[in-house]
Each structure stands twice: as C-alpha cells, then as structure tokens.
Amino acid sequence: MSTRRNDPGRRDRIIDAALDVIADDGVVGASARRIAARAEVPLGSVTYHFTGMDELLHEAFTRFSLRASDRFEGRMAGAGSLAEVADAVVQIILRDTFGDRDSLVVTLELYTLAARRPEFRGITRAWMARSRASLERHVAPETARQLDGLVEGLSIHHALDPGPYSEELARAAVERLILGTAATAPPPGATPAATAGDPD
C-alpha cells in the first residue's frame, strides 16, 4: 500500500497508457498486460485501480473525448465575427480534430466500439453535444448540427487523404454553411430569441 500512496499519479498513467496502446494495437489488442507494461506499473495495479477492461476503456475514451472537446471549445471561444467562426471551424478540421495519426485511430476505435456497445455510446453523444453547444453560441442550432457533421466527415477525409485541395475544399464548405446563413444566425453569445428583432 505504501507504494500506491507514494505514486498518486499511477491511475492517470494507466489511463494514458491505455490510449497509447489503443492507438498502436486497437481495442482488440488493449490487454491489461500490455497497458501495464506501457505504463511501467505492475500488472496488479491495473486490476487494483479498475474493475476490468471495460471500466478502463470507458475511462480512457472519456478522457480522450474531453480533451478533444476542450480543444474545440477553446478554438470556438476565440471567434467573434462569422468570418472568424468559419476560420476557427476550418482550423478544427485541418489541425485539431485528427491532428495526428494516434488521434484518428483512437477516435475511429471509439466510434466502432460505440456502434457495437450502447454503454460506450454516451461518450460519443456527450462529445457531439459539447461540439454543437460551442457552435450554437455563434450560429443557429440546425446550422450547428450540419457543421458538426461536416467537421467529422472532412476531418476524416483530410486525415486519410491529405492533399493541397483540402484547405480550399474545407473552407468553401464551411463558409457556405456559416456565411450563407448569416441572416438567420444569432450574434456571438446571444440566444436565437434575442436576435428576432422588435416588430415595431
């Protein structure tokens, strides 16, 4: 027990190690033994901190999704005008969502697991809800939902098939949605009802 008291970050290291193993070997290859080796902890530490692999996977994917949501919200919080909103979304697509190969693999592993197992679907739903909430601070809810889907789709395409056309294509698609709906979009920080205007 004294070892555990002197290593308060062990549980966090195991969770991060699980994400590393998932990125390298997928969920199917994410065994407790491999994760313990990556975290440089005894195998017994995994079973001490987690009731089983399901709990560890749920914690790891939750951490991953929260980090992604924080990046998304941070990018959107810096946008003011609709043009800045459009640029922020483009940067999310090209730089943030799947900025590296590991993020792409972990995301796709999560999507696959959530598609098969309802207990993991709450993670993806919460992730999408936070993304839409960030977008809805700048655009109408229906536009936010369309943009959220666009971000996912174009991010995957860009990650798997990057090319010189990627930024031009992404910017054109995003601006079509955002700037094309400028007349109905609420200003930053306002609710749709507050932008309806006084009929008088």
Short mmCIF file of C-alpha atoms in Angstrom, two decimals:
data_model
loop_
_atom_site.label_atom_id
_atom_site.label_comp_id
_atom_site.label_asym_id
_atom_site.label_seq_id
_atom_site.Cartn_x
_atom_site.Cartn_y
_atom_site.Cartn_z
CA MET A 1 0.00 0.00 0.00
CA SER A 2 2.87 2.40 0.70
CA THR A 3 3.93 2.17 -2.95
CA ARG A 4 0.48 3.24 -4.09
CA ARG A 5 0.44 6.14 -1.64
CA ASN A 6 3.79 7.31 -3.00
CA ASP A 7 2.60 7.10 -6.60
CA PRO A 8 -0.65 9.09 -6.70
CA GLY A 9 -0.43 9.55 -10.47
CA ARG A 10 -0.37 5.84 -11.21
CA ARG A 11 -4.07 5.60 -12.13
CA ASP A 12 -3.73 8.52 -14.55
CA ARG A 13 -0.67 6.93 -16.15
CA ILE A 14 -2.57 3.72 -16.69
CA ILE A 15 -5.38 5.59 -18.44
CA ASP A 16 -2.94 7.45 -20.70
CA ALA A 17 -1.09 4.21 -21.39
CA ALA A 18 -4.38 2.60 -22.41
CA LEU A 19 -4.85 5.34 -25.02
CA ASP A 20 -1.32 4.75 -26.32
CA VAL A 21 -1.94 1.02 -26.62
CA ILE A 22 -5.29 1.59 -28.36
CA ALA A 23 -3.53 3.89 -30.85
CA ASP A 24 -0.91 1.20 -31.56
CA ASP A 25 -2.91 -2.03 -31.35
CA GLY A 26 -6.59 -1.09 -31.30
CA VAL A 27 -9.14 -2.06 -28.68
CA VAL A 28 -8.70 -5.71 -29.60
CA GLY A 29 -5.03 -5.50 -28.64
CA ALA A 30 -5.51 -3.45 -25.48
CA SER A 31 -4.87 -6.09 -22.83
CA ALA A 32 -4.23 -5.30 -19.18
CA ARG A 33 -0.73 -6.76 -19.54
CA ARG A 34 0.20 -4.51 -22.47
CA ILE A 35 -1.23 -1.44 -20.77
CA ALA A 36 0.64 -2.19 -17.53
CA ALA A 37 3.88 -2.58 -19.49
CA ARG A 38 3.33 0.72 -21.31
CA ALA A 39 2.54 2.50 -18.03
CA GLU A 40 5.57 0.82 -16.40
CA VAL A 41 3.49 -0.47 -13.48
CA PRO A 42 2.89 -3.98 -12.13
CA LEU A 43 0.02 -5.83 -13.73
CA GLY A 44 -1.71 -5.91 -10.36
CA SER A 45 -2.00 -2.10 -10.43
CA VAL A 46 -4.42 -2.32 -13.36
CA THR A 47 -6.70 -4.71 -11.54
CA TYR A 48 -6.36 -2.67 -8.33
CA HIS A 49 -7.49 0.60 -9.93
CA PHE A 50 -10.06 -0.80 -12.38
CA THR A 51 -12.73 -3.46 -12.03
CA GLY A 52 -11.96 -4.72 -15.54
CA MET A 53 -11.03 -3.72 -19.07
CA ASP A 54 -14.47 -2.23 -19.73
CA GLU A 55 -14.02 0.31 -16.95
CA LEU A 56 -10.50 1.15 -18.09
CA LEU A 57 -11.57 1.56 -21.71
CA HIS A 58 -14.50 3.75 -20.67
CA GLU A 59 -12.21 5.97 -18.59
CA ALA A 60 -9.64 6.20 -21.38
CA PHE A 61 -12.12 7.09 -24.12
CA THR A 62 -13.85 9.58 -21.83
CA ARG A 63 -10.54 11.32 -21.15
CA PHE A 64 -9.75 11.40 -24.85
CA SER A 65 -13.15 12.88 -25.76
CA LEU A 66 -12.94 15.52 -23.02
CA ARG A 67 -9.54 16.65 -24.26
CA ALA A 68 -10.88 16.92 -27.80
CA SER A 69 -13.91 18.88 -26.59
CA ASP A 70 -11.70 21.27 -24.63
CA ARG A 71 -9.66 21.99 -27.78
CA PHE A 72 -12.84 22.52 -29.79
CA GLU A 73 -14.33 24.90 -27.23
CA GLY A 74 -11.08 26.81 -26.89
CA ARG A 75 -10.88 27.35 -30.64
CA MET A 76 -14.50 28.50 -30.88
CA ALA A 77 -14.24 30.78 -27.83
CA GLY A 78 -11.69 32.90 -29.67
CA ALA A 79 -14.02 33.59 -32.62
CA GLY A 80 -16.05 36.79 -32.85
CA SER A 81 -17.38 37.57 -36.32
CA LEU A 82 -18.91 34.91 -38.54
CA ALA A 83 -15.80 35.05 -40.71
CA GLU A 84 -13.71 34.23 -37.62
CA VAL A 85 -16.12 31.44 -36.74
CA ALA A 86 -15.65 29.99 -40.22
CA ASP A 87 -11.87 30.21 -39.91
CA ALA A 88 -11.98 28.54 -36.47
CA VAL A 89 -14.01 25.64 -37.84
CA VAL A 90 -11.59 25.22 -40.74
CA GLN A 91 -8.68 25.08 -38.29
CA ILE A 92 -10.55 22.49 -36.21
CA ILE A 93 -10.94 20.36 -39.33
CA LEU A 94 -7.36 20.69 -40.57
CA ARG A 95 -5.38 20.95 -37.33
CA ASP A 96 -7.29 19.93 -34.21
CA THR A 97 -9.72 17.06 -34.72
CA PHE A 98 -7.29 14.49 -36.10
CA GLY A 99 -4.08 16.47 -35.96
CA ASP A 100 -2.06 13.29 -35.61
CA ARG A 101 -2.40 9.65 -36.57
CA ASP A 102 -2.98 8.50 -32.98
CA SER A 103 -5.99 10.79 -32.54
CA LEU A 104 -7.53 9.48 -35.74
CA VAL A 105 -7.06 5.85 -34.74
CA VAL A 106 -8.37 6.33 -31.20
CA THR A 107 -11.41 8.21 -32.49
CA LEU A 108 -12.27 5.54 -35.02
CA GLU A 109 -11.78 2.83 -32.39
CA LEU A 110 -14.21 4.70 -30.12
CA TYR A 111 -16.77 5.08 -32.91
CA THR A 112 -16.56 1.37 -33.70
CA LEU A 113 -16.95 0.41 -30.06
CA ALA A 114 -19.86 2.84 -29.57
CA ALA A 115 -21.61 1.47 -32.65
CA ARG A 116 -21.48 -2.02 -31.18
CA ARG A 117 -21.95 -1.35 -27.48
CA PRO A 118 -24.52 1.12 -26.08
CA GLU A 119 -22.59 1.64 -22.83
CA PHE A 120 -19.90 3.48 -24.81
CA ARG A 121 -22.36 5.50 -26.87
CA GLY A 122 -22.83 8.03 -24.10
CA ILE A 123 -19.24 9.15 -24.61
CA THR A 124 -19.77 9.98 -28.27
CA ARG A 125 -23.13 11.62 -27.59
CA ALA A 126 -21.66 13.87 -24.90
CA TRP A 127 -18.76 14.73 -27.22
CA MET A 128 -21.10 15.72 -30.05
CA ALA A 129 -23.35 17.66 -27.68
CA ARG A 130 -20.44 19.77 -26.46
CA SER A 131 -19.33 20.48 -30.02
CA ARG A 132 -22.81 21.58 -31.04
CA ALA A 133 -23.16 23.74 -27.92
CA SER A 134 -19.93 25.55 -28.82
CA LEU A 135 -21.14 26.12 -32.36
CA GLU A 136 -24.60 27.25 -31.21
CA ARG A 137 -23.02 30.24 -29.47
CA HIS A 138 -22.38 31.58 -32.97
CA VAL A 139 -24.89 30.01 -35.36
CA ALA A 140 -28.43 28.64 -35.33
CA PRO A 141 -28.92 25.12 -33.89
CA GLU A 142 -29.68 23.49 -37.25
CA THR A 143 -26.54 25.05 -38.74
CA ALA A 144 -24.53 23.86 -35.73
CA ARG A 145 -25.70 20.29 -36.31
CA GLN A 146 -24.78 20.50 -40.00
CA LEU A 147 -21.36 21.93 -39.16
CA ASP A 148 -20.72 19.24 -36.57
CA GLY A 149 -21.31 16.55 -39.18
CA LEU A 150 -19.19 18.43 -41.71
CA VAL A 151 -16.29 18.70 -39.25
CA GLU A 152 -16.34 14.97 -38.61
CA GLY A 153 -16.56 13.98 -42.27
CA LEU A 154 -13.99 16.39 -43.64
CA SER A 155 -11.61 15.71 -40.76
CA ILE A 156 -11.62 12.01 -41.54
CA HIS A 157 -11.13 12.65 -45.27
CA HIS A 158 -8.29 15.07 -44.58
CA ALA A 159 -6.60 12.65 -42.18
CA LEU A 160 -6.81 9.71 -44.57
CA ASP A 161 -6.20 11.54 -47.84
CA PRO A 162 -4.46 14.88 -47.23
CA GLY A 163 -3.75 16.99 -50.26
CA PRO A 164 -3.32 20.57 -51.42
CA TYR A 165 -7.06 20.80 -52.12
CA SER A 166 -8.03 20.01 -48.51
CA GLU A 167 -7.98 23.50 -47.05
CA GLU A 168 -9.69 25.06 -50.07
CA LEU A 169 -12.42 22.41 -50.03
CA ALA A 170 -12.94 22.67 -46.27
CA ARG A 171 -13.08 26.46 -46.29
CA ALA A 172 -15.56 26.57 -49.16
CA ALA A 173 -17.87 24.05 -47.46
CA VAL A 174 -17.70 25.76 -44.05
CA GLU A 175 -18.22 29.25 -45.43
CA ARG A 176 -21.17 28.03 -47.47
CA LEU A 177 -22.86 26.88 -44.28
CA ILE A 178 -21.86 29.74 -41.99
CA LEU A 179 -21.73 32.81 -44.16
CA GLY A 180 -24.63 31.63 -46.28
CA THR A 181 -26.83 31.59 -43.18
CA ALA A 182 -25.60 34.87 -41.73
CA ALA A 183 -29.04 36.45 -41.90
CA THR A 184 -30.53 33.87 -39.52
CA ALA A 185 -27.56 33.25 -37.25
CA PRO A 186 -27.52 34.85 -33.78
CA PRO A 187 -24.56 37.07 -32.85
CA PRO A 188 -21.93 35.54 -30.58
CA GLY A 189 -23.26 34.99 -27.07
CA ALA A 190 -26.88 35.69 -27.96
CA THR A 191 -29.79 33.30 -27.98
CA PRO A 192 -31.85 32.94 -31.18
CA ALA A 193 -34.80 34.58 -29.45
CA ALA A 194 -32.74 37.66 -28.68
CA THR A 195 -31.99 38.24 -32.35
CA ALA A 196 -35.52 38.06 -33.65
CA GLY A 197 -35.96 41.79 -33.52
CA ASP A 198 -38.82 44.01 -32.39
CA PRO A 199 -41.70 44.02 -34.89
CA ASP A 200 -42.22 47.68 -34.12
#
